[in-house]
Amino acid sequence: GESVGLHLPTLSVQEGDNSIINCAYSNSASDYFIWYKQESGKGPQFIIDIRSNMDKRQGQRVTVLLNKTVKHLSLQIAATQPGDSAVYFCAENKNYGGSQGNLIFGKGTKLSVKP
Amino acid sequence: KAGVTQTPRYLIKTRGQQVTLSCSPISGHRSVSWYQQTPGQGLQFLFEYFSETQRNKGNFPGRFSGRQFSNSRSEMNVSTLELGDSALYLCASSMSDRGIAGYTFGSGTRLTVV
């Protein structure tokens, strides 16, 4: 069936290094992708999004790359800080601008930042 | 401004009982979505409401239901609770005219079924 999955369940990086979190998706009809960050005891927090007509989008210290050829999404975090420690989810949506509620989430990658 | 408020934060119920969870969206937000989060299945979409109408529904049994009131507050109900219903239930609200990025999640209700 259609699903969004993650390559690695855990990722440990040194403070100050760059982090790369990967995500694979299987539904070529998806036209909108989002990265969320979830800290312990909190709900998911929006980080950055990208539409399928783009292959790269940058935010503050974060970059999302979309490779539609291999159905791969990645989140790059520059100069990773201890506050970045959290679980990161990718999510896809097939109807941008329409019924936005039906997000399909990946399983999540736990990022741990070592001081 | 206040965020998305979910009550209660924690709940323990016995198998076979029913439960009602509440979500108060951000003021002005008209769309509310519900998700179930478990370690095994991750985040799964339950349903979405907009202007008191269910606009979208996930693949959950009929024991899971919801509604939205005229003030946009939403409730979800689970009847005949099963052990597998133990999960974090998350609510997210949006003005609905800003796409997914406009969705703000609450901190969730942790439901434990014993």
PDB file of C-alpha atoms in Angstrom:
ATOM      1  CA  GLY A   1       0.000   0.000   0.000  1.00  0.00           C
ATOM      2  CA  GLU A   2       0.949   3.633   0.046  1.00  0.00           C
ATOM      3  CA  SER A   3       3.291   4.609   2.811  1.00  0.00           C
ATOM      4  CA  VAL A   4       5.976   6.988   3.877  1.00  0.00           C
ATOM      5  CA  GLY A   5       8.940   5.334   5.553  1.00  0.00           C
ATOM      6  CA  LEU A   6      12.272   6.247   7.035  1.00  0.00           C
ATOM      7  CA  HIS A   7      15.691   4.767   6.383  1.00  0.00           C
ATOM      8  CA  LEU A   8      17.042   5.053   9.940  1.00  0.00           C
ATOM      9  CA  PRO A   9      15.226   4.934  13.257  1.00  0.00           C
ATOM     10  CA  THR A  10      17.983   6.719  15.212  1.00  0.00           C
ATOM     11  CA  LEU A  11      20.665   9.240  14.407  1.00  0.00           C
ATOM     12  CA  SER A  12      23.372  10.493  16.753  1.00  0.00           C
ATOM     13  CA  VAL A  13      25.440  13.558  15.830  1.00  0.00           C
ATOM     14  CA  GLN A  14      27.966  15.810  17.496  1.00  0.00           C
ATOM     15  CA  GLU A  15      26.916  19.332  18.394  1.00  0.00           C
ATOM     16  CA  GLY A  16      27.864  21.665  15.600  1.00  0.00           C
ATOM     17  CA  ASP A  17      27.835  19.004  12.907  1.00  0.00           C
ATOM     18  CA  ASN A  18      25.278  18.850  10.142  1.00  0.00           C
ATOM     19  CA  SER A  19      22.484  16.283  10.350  1.00  0.00           C
ATOM     20  CA  ILE A  20      20.746  14.541   7.491  1.00  0.00           C
ATOM     21  CA  ILE A  21      17.496  12.696   8.061  1.00  0.00           C
ATOM     22  CA  ASN A  22      16.111  10.623   5.218  1.00  0.00           C
ATOM     23  CA  CYS A  23      12.665   9.535   4.172  1.00  0.00           C
ATOM     24  CA  ALA A  24      11.339   7.337   1.382  1.00  0.00           C
ATOM     25  CA  TYR A  25       7.833   7.603   0.018  1.00  0.00           C
ATOM     26  CA  SER A  26       6.018   5.238  -2.270  1.00  0.00           C
ATOM     27  CA  ASN A  27       3.111   7.246  -3.664  1.00  0.00           C
ATOM     28  CA  SER A  28       4.141   9.142  -6.765  1.00  0.00           C
ATOM     29  CA  ALA A  29       0.813  10.994  -6.637  1.00  0.00           C
ATOM     30  CA  SER A  30       1.821  12.839  -3.461  1.00  0.00           C
ATOM     31  CA  ASP A  31       2.288  16.496  -4.208  1.00  0.00           C
ATOM     32  CA  TYR A  32       3.204  17.985  -0.864  1.00  0.00           C
ATOM     33  CA  PHE A  33       5.688  16.969   1.796  1.00  0.00           C
ATOM     34  CA  ILE A  34       6.285  18.213   5.293  1.00  0.00           C
ATOM     35  CA  TRP A  35       8.850  17.689   8.022  1.00  0.00           C
ATOM     36  CA  TYR A  36       7.752  17.789  11.643  1.00  0.00           C
ATOM     37  CA  LYS A  37       9.746  17.778  14.863  1.00  0.00           C
ATOM     38  CA  GLN A  38       8.317  16.196  17.984  1.00  0.00           C
ATOM     39  CA  GLU A  39       9.851  16.724  21.391  1.00  0.00           C
ATOM     40  CA  SER A  40       9.022  14.563  24.353  1.00  0.00           C
ATOM     41  CA  GLY A  41       5.585  15.342  25.753  1.00  0.00           C
ATOM     42  CA  LYS A  42       4.659  17.656  22.912  1.00  0.00           C
ATOM     43  CA  GLY A  43       2.786  17.467  19.660  1.00  0.00           C
ATOM     44  CA  PRO A  44       4.526  17.597  16.269  1.00  0.00           C
ATOM     45  CA  GLN A  45       5.871  21.005  15.313  1.00  0.00           C
ATOM     46  CA  PHE A  46       6.050  22.120  11.683  1.00  0.00           C
ATOM     47  CA  ILE A  47       9.631  22.603  10.423  1.00  0.00           C
ATOM     48  CA  ILE A  48       9.521  23.017   6.675  1.00  0.00           C
ATOM     49  CA  ASP A  49       7.493  21.921   3.683  1.00  0.00           C
ATOM     50  CA  ILE A  50       8.015  21.432  -0.035  1.00  0.00           C
ATOM     51  CA  ARG A  51       5.749  20.976  -3.017  1.00  0.00           C
ATOM     52  CA  SER A  52       6.352  18.380  -5.689  1.00  0.00           C
ATOM     53  CA  ASN A  53       7.192  21.029  -8.301  1.00  0.00           C
ATOM     54  CA  MET A  54      10.311  21.928  -6.310  1.00  0.00           C
ATOM     55  CA  ASP A  55      13.447  19.930  -5.502  1.00  0.00           C
ATOM     56  CA  LYS A  56      14.912  22.091  -2.765  1.00  0.00           C
ATOM     57  CA  ARG A  57      13.713  24.515  -0.170  1.00  0.00           C
ATOM     58  CA  GLN A  58      15.643  26.279   2.548  1.00  0.00           C
ATOM     59  CA  GLY A  59      14.631  27.629   5.891  1.00  0.00           C
ATOM     60  CA  GLN A  60      16.522  28.807   8.907  1.00  0.00           C
ATOM     61  CA  ARG A  61      19.298  26.194   9.413  1.00  0.00           C
ATOM     62  CA  VAL A  62      17.156  23.593   7.626  1.00  0.00           C
ATOM     63  CA  THR A  63      16.971  22.450   4.031  1.00  0.00           C
ATOM     64  CA  VAL A  64      14.579  19.954   2.508  1.00  0.00           C
ATOM     65  CA  LEU A  65      15.535  18.082  -0.639  1.00  0.00           C
ATOM     66  CA  LEU A  66      13.057  16.204  -2.795  1.00  0.00           C
ATOM     67  CA  ASN A  67      14.123  13.628  -5.360  1.00  0.00           C
ATOM     68  CA  LYS A  68      11.027  12.511  -7.215  1.00  0.00           C
ATOM     69  CA  THR A  69      12.964  10.105  -9.427  1.00  0.00           C
ATOM     70  CA  VAL A  70      13.769   7.841  -6.509  1.00  0.00           C
ATOM     71  CA  LYS A  71      10.927   9.063  -4.269  1.00  0.00           C
ATOM     72  CA  HIS A  72      13.257  10.310  -1.589  1.00  0.00           C
ATOM     73  CA  LEU A  73      12.988  13.204   0.825  1.00  0.00           C
ATOM     74  CA  SER A  74      15.662  14.470   3.166  1.00  0.00           C
ATOM     75  CA  LEU A  75      15.971  17.046   5.913  1.00  0.00           C
ATOM     76  CA  GLN A  76      19.304  18.699   6.475  1.00  0.00           C
ATOM     77  CA  ILE A  77      19.963  20.553   9.717  1.00  0.00           C
ATOM     78  CA  ALA A  78      23.007  22.789   9.758  1.00  0.00           C
ATOM     79  CA  ALA A  79      25.114  23.269  12.884  1.00  0.00           C
ATOM     80  CA  THR A  80      23.010  20.883  14.931  1.00  0.00           C
ATOM     81  CA  GLN A  81      22.315  22.054  18.452  1.00  0.00           C
ATOM     82  CA  PRO A  82      21.219  20.179  21.608  1.00  0.00           C
ATOM     83  CA  GLY A  83      17.777  21.750  21.195  1.00  0.00           C
ATOM     84  CA  ASP A  84      17.418  19.893  17.922  1.00  0.00           C
ATOM     85  CA  SER A  85      17.247  16.579  19.774  1.00  0.00           C
ATOM     86  CA  ALA A  86      13.803  15.188  19.010  1.00  0.00           C
ATOM     87  CA  VAL A  87      11.960  12.748  16.788  1.00  0.00           C
ATOM     88  CA  TYR A  88      11.596  13.927  13.209  1.00  0.00           C
ATOM     89  CA  PHE A  89       8.739  12.842  10.976  1.00  0.00           C
ATOM     90  CA  CYS A  90       8.222  13.253   7.290  1.00  0.00           C
ATOM     91  CA  ALA A  91       4.645  13.385   6.036  1.00  0.00           C
ATOM     92  CA  GLU A  92       3.018  13.439   2.637  1.00  0.00           C
ATOM     93  CA  ASN A  93      -0.250  14.719   1.297  1.00  0.00           C
ATOM     94  CA  LYS A  94      -1.910  14.023  -2.014  1.00  0.00           C
ATOM     95  CA  ASN A  95      -4.155  16.999  -2.206  1.00  0.00           C
ATOM     96  CA  TYR A  96      -2.368  20.218  -1.404  1.00  0.00           C
ATOM     97  CA  GLY A  97      -4.831  22.985  -0.834  1.00  0.00           C
ATOM     98  CA  GLY A  98      -7.742  20.605  -0.594  1.00  0.00           C
ATOM     99  CA  SER A  99      -8.523  18.381   2.341  1.00  0.00           C
ATOM    100  CA  GLN A 100      -5.316  19.054   4.150  1.00  0.00           C
ATOM    101  CA  GLY A 101      -6.042  16.860   7.119  1.00  0.00           C
ATOM    102  CA  ASN A 102      -5.124  13.531   5.581  1.00  0.00           C
ATOM    103  CA  LEU A 103      -1.414  13.459   6.219  1.00  0.00           C
ATOM    104  CA  ILE A 104       0.493  10.187   5.907  1.00  0.00           C
ATOM    105  CA  PHE A 105       3.353  10.192   8.389  1.00  0.00           C
ATOM    106  CA  GLY A 106       6.580   8.244   8.370  1.00  0.00           C
ATOM    107  CA  LYS A 107       7.639   6.249  11.419  1.00  0.00           C
ATOM    108  CA  GLY A 108      10.074   8.858  12.657  1.00  0.00           C
ATOM    109  CA  THR A 109      13.809   9.237  13.235  1.00  0.00           C
ATOM    110  CA  LYS A 110      15.132  10.022  16.684  1.00  0.00           C
ATOM    111  CA  LEU A 111      17.919  12.584  16.530  1.00  0.00           C
ATOM    112  CA  SER A 112      20.295  12.750  19.480  1.00  0.00           C
ATOM    113  CA  VAL A 113      22.825  15.561  19.687  1.00  0.00           C
ATOM    114  CA  LYS A 114      25.965  14.908  21.713  1.00  0.00           C
ATOM    115  CA  PRO A 115      27.527  17.947  23.410  1.00  0.00           C
TER     116      PRO A 115
ATOM    117  CA  LYS B   1      -2.198  33.656  21.512  1.00  0.00           C
ATOM    118  CA  ALA B   2      -3.281  30.367  23.064  1.00  0.00           C
ATOM    119  CA  GLY B   3      -2.351  27.197  21.220  1.00  0.00           C
ATOM    120  CA  VAL B   4      -4.378  24.073  20.625  1.00  0.00           C
ATOM    121  CA  THR B   5      -5.701  22.793  23.939  1.00  0.00           C
ATOM    122  CA  GLN B   6      -6.471  19.150  24.494  1.00  0.00           C
ATOM    123  CA  THR B   7      -8.144  17.793  27.582  1.00  0.00           C
ATOM    124  CA  PRO B   8      -7.581  15.746  29.533  1.00  0.00           C
ATOM    125  CA  ARG B   9      -3.811  15.260  29.212  1.00  0.00           C
ATOM    126  CA  TYR B  10      -3.909  11.770  30.687  1.00  0.00           C
ATOM    127  CA  LEU B  11      -6.672   9.216  30.931  1.00  0.00           C
ATOM    128  CA  ILE B  12      -6.914   5.644  32.149  1.00  0.00           C
ATOM    129  CA  LYS B  13      -9.909   3.590  31.102  1.00  0.00           C
ATOM    130  CA  THR B  14     -10.982  -0.021  31.396  1.00  0.00           C
ATOM    131  CA  ARG B  15     -11.494  -2.244  28.382  1.00  0.00           C
ATOM    132  CA  GLY B  16     -15.091  -2.034  27.185  1.00  0.00           C
ATOM    133  CA  GLN B  17     -15.644   1.500  28.408  1.00  0.00           C
ATOM    134  CA  GLN B  18     -16.022   4.532  26.202  1.00  0.00           C
ATOM    135  CA  VAL B  19     -14.082   7.774  26.264  1.00  0.00           C
ATOM    136  CA  THR B  20     -14.492  11.320  24.998  1.00  0.00           C
ATOM    137  CA  LEU B  21     -11.527  13.564  24.260  1.00  0.00           C
ATOM    138  CA  SER B  22     -11.764  17.281  23.737  1.00  0.00           C
ATOM    139  CA  CYS B  23      -9.873  19.713  21.540  1.00  0.00           C
ATOM    140  CA  SER B  24     -10.083  23.496  21.545  1.00  0.00           C
ATOM    141  CA  PRO B  25      -8.457  24.906  18.396  1.00  0.00           C
ATOM    142  CA  ILE B  26      -6.604  28.164  18.076  1.00  0.00           C
ATOM    143  CA  SER B  27      -9.029  31.054  17.966  1.00  0.00           C
ATOM    144  CA  GLY B  28     -10.135  31.636  14.380  1.00  0.00           C
ATOM    145  CA  HIS B  29      -9.161  28.168  13.184  1.00  0.00           C
ATOM    146  CA  ARG B  30     -12.045  26.331  11.583  1.00  0.00           C
ATOM    147  CA  SER B  31     -10.426  23.026  10.649  1.00  0.00           C
ATOM    148  CA  VAL B  32      -9.626  20.343  13.197  1.00  0.00           C
ATOM    149  CA  SER B  33      -7.923  17.020  12.535  1.00  0.00           C
ATOM    150  CA  TRP B  34      -7.317  14.090  14.844  1.00  0.00           C
ATOM    151  CA  TYR B  35      -4.427  11.627  14.800  1.00  0.00           C
ATOM    152  CA  GLN B  36      -3.566   8.535  16.775  1.00  0.00           C
ATOM    153  CA  GLN B  37       0.080   7.989  17.688  1.00  0.00           C
ATOM    154  CA  THR B  38       1.423   4.624  18.837  1.00  0.00           C
ATOM    155  CA  PRO B  39       4.985   3.233  18.947  1.00  0.00           C
ATOM    156  CA  GLY B  40       4.057   0.478  16.519  1.00  0.00           C
ATOM    157  CA  GLN B  41       1.953   2.319  13.952  1.00  0.00           C
ATOM    158  CA  GLY B  42       3.240   5.854  14.334  1.00  0.00           C
ATOM    159  CA  LEU B  43       0.962   8.759  13.524  1.00  0.00           C
ATOM    160  CA  GLN B  44      -2.241   7.772  11.804  1.00  0.00           C
ATOM    161  CA  PHE B  45      -4.982  10.073  10.550  1.00  0.00           C
ATOM    162  CA  LEU B  46      -8.369   9.599  12.177  1.00  0.00           C
ATOM    163  CA  PHE B  47     -10.615  12.317  10.769  1.00  0.00           C
ATOM    164  CA  GLU B  48     -10.868  15.977   9.834  1.00  0.00           C
ATOM    165  CA  TYR B  49     -13.664  18.428  10.531  1.00  0.00           C
ATOM    166  CA  PHE B  50     -14.357  21.772   8.965  1.00  0.00           C
ATOM    167  CA  SER B  51     -17.332  23.961   9.824  1.00  0.00           C
ATOM    168  CA  GLU B  52     -18.980  21.156  11.787  1.00  0.00           C
ATOM    169  CA  THR B  53     -18.743  18.700   8.867  1.00  0.00           C
ATOM    170  CA  GLN B  54     -16.490  15.679   8.622  1.00  0.00           C
ATOM    171  CA  ARG B  55     -14.418  16.358   5.526  1.00  0.00           C
ATOM    172  CA  ASN B  56     -12.077  13.392   5.612  1.00  0.00           C
ATOM    173  CA  LYS B  57     -11.829  10.075   7.438  1.00  0.00           C
ATOM    174  CA  GLY B  58      -9.006   7.614   7.995  1.00  0.00           C
ATOM    175  CA  ASN B  59      -9.109   3.835   8.152  1.00  0.00           C
ATOM    176  CA  PHE B  60     -10.346   3.294  11.662  1.00  0.00           C
ATOM    177  CA  PRO B  61     -13.311   1.224  12.838  1.00  0.00           C
ATOM    178  CA  GLY B  62     -16.681   2.779  13.534  1.00  0.00           C
ATOM    179  CA  ARG B  63     -15.914   2.748  17.259  1.00  0.00           C
ATOM    180  CA  PHE B  64     -13.983   5.942  16.582  1.00  0.00           C
ATOM    181  CA  SER B  65     -16.163   8.955  15.967  1.00  0.00           C
ATOM    182  CA  GLY B  66     -15.952  12.679  16.259  1.00  0.00           C
ATOM    183  CA  ARG B  67     -17.807  15.901  15.937  1.00  0.00           C
ATOM    184  CA  GLN B  68     -17.208  19.613  15.733  1.00  0.00           C
ATOM    185  CA  PHE B  69     -19.250  22.320  17.340  1.00  0.00           C
ATOM    186  CA  SER B  70     -20.199  25.740  15.999  1.00  0.00           C
ATOM    187  CA  ASN B  71     -17.346  27.332  17.947  1.00  0.00           C
ATOM    188  CA  SER B  72     -14.925  24.933  16.156  1.00  0.00           C
ATOM    189  CA  ARG B  73     -14.196  22.961  19.303  1.00  0.00           C
ATOM    190  CA  SER B  74     -14.050  19.262  18.562  1.00  0.00           C
ATOM    191  CA  GLU B  75     -14.526  16.028  20.433  1.00  0.00           C
ATOM    192  CA  MET B  76     -13.636  12.501  19.529  1.00  0.00           C
ATOM    193  CA  ASN B  77     -15.229   9.453  21.057  1.00  0.00           C
ATOM    194  CA  VAL B  78     -14.042   5.883  21.256  1.00  0.00           C
ATOM    195  CA  SER B  79     -16.593   3.292  22.277  1.00  0.00           C
ATOM    196  CA  THR B  80     -15.998  -0.233  23.540  1.00  0.00           C
ATOM    197  CA  LEU B  81     -12.356   0.439  24.272  1.00  0.00           C
ATOM    198  CA  GLU B  82      -9.762  -2.191  23.423  1.00  0.00           C
ATOM    199  CA  LEU B  83      -6.241  -2.552  24.796  1.00  0.00           C
ATOM    200  CA  GLY B  84      -4.913  -1.593  21.389  1.00  0.00           C
ATOM    201  CA  ASP B  85      -6.584   1.806  21.631  1.00  0.00           C
ATOM    202  CA  SER B  86      -3.937   2.869  24.126  1.00  0.00           C
ATOM    203  CA  ALA B  87      -2.196   5.721  22.386  1.00  0.00           C
ATOM    204  CA  LEU B  88      -1.460   9.421  22.258  1.00  0.00           C
ATOM    205  CA  TYR B  89      -4.350  11.184  20.540  1.00  0.00           C
ATOM    206  CA  LEU B  90      -3.349  14.407  18.851  1.00  0.00           C
ATOM    207  CA  CYS B  91      -5.519  17.201  17.613  1.00  0.00           C
ATOM    208  CA  ALA B  92      -4.387  19.800  15.081  1.00  0.00           C
ATOM    209  CA  SER B  93      -6.144  22.955  13.956  1.00  0.00           C
ATOM    210  CA  SER B  94      -5.843  25.189  10.935  1.00  0.00           C
ATOM    211  CA  MET B  95      -7.541  28.169   9.371  1.00  0.00           C
ATOM    212  CA  SER B  96      -7.755  25.853   6.364  1.00  0.00           C
ATOM    213  CA  ASP B  97      -6.688  28.477   3.902  1.00  0.00           C
ATOM    214  CA  ARG B  98      -2.955  28.071   4.456  1.00  0.00           C
ATOM    215  CA  GLY B  99      -2.430  24.430   3.568  1.00  0.00           C
ATOM    216  CA  ILE B 100      -0.720  21.929   5.780  1.00  0.00           C
ATOM    217  CA  ALA B 101       1.762  24.446   7.096  1.00  0.00           C
ATOM    218  CA  GLY B 102      -1.035  26.138   8.924  1.00  0.00           C
ATOM    219  CA  TYR B 103      -1.691  23.094  11.082  1.00  0.00           C
ATOM    220  CA  THR B 104      -0.787  23.457  14.747  1.00  0.00           C
ATOM    221  CA  PHE B 105      -0.794  20.398  16.935  1.00  0.00           C
ATOM    222  CA  GLY B 106      -1.813  20.196  20.573  1.00  0.00           C
ATOM    223  CA  SER B 107       0.207  18.247  23.135  1.00  0.00           C
ATOM    224  CA  GLY B 108      -2.225  15.343  22.980  1.00  0.00           C
ATOM    225  CA  THR B 109      -4.220  13.167  25.329  1.00  0.00           C
ATOM    226  CA  ARG B 110      -2.442  10.055  26.557  1.00  0.00           C
ATOM    227  CA  LEU B 111      -5.064   7.284  26.768  1.00  0.00           C
ATOM    228  CA  THR B 112      -4.234   4.059  28.554  1.00  0.00           C
ATOM    229  CA  VAL B 113      -6.686   1.177  28.354  1.00  0.00           C
ATOM    230  CA  VAL B 114      -6.305  -1.501  31.036  1.00  0.00           C
TER     231      VAL B 114
END
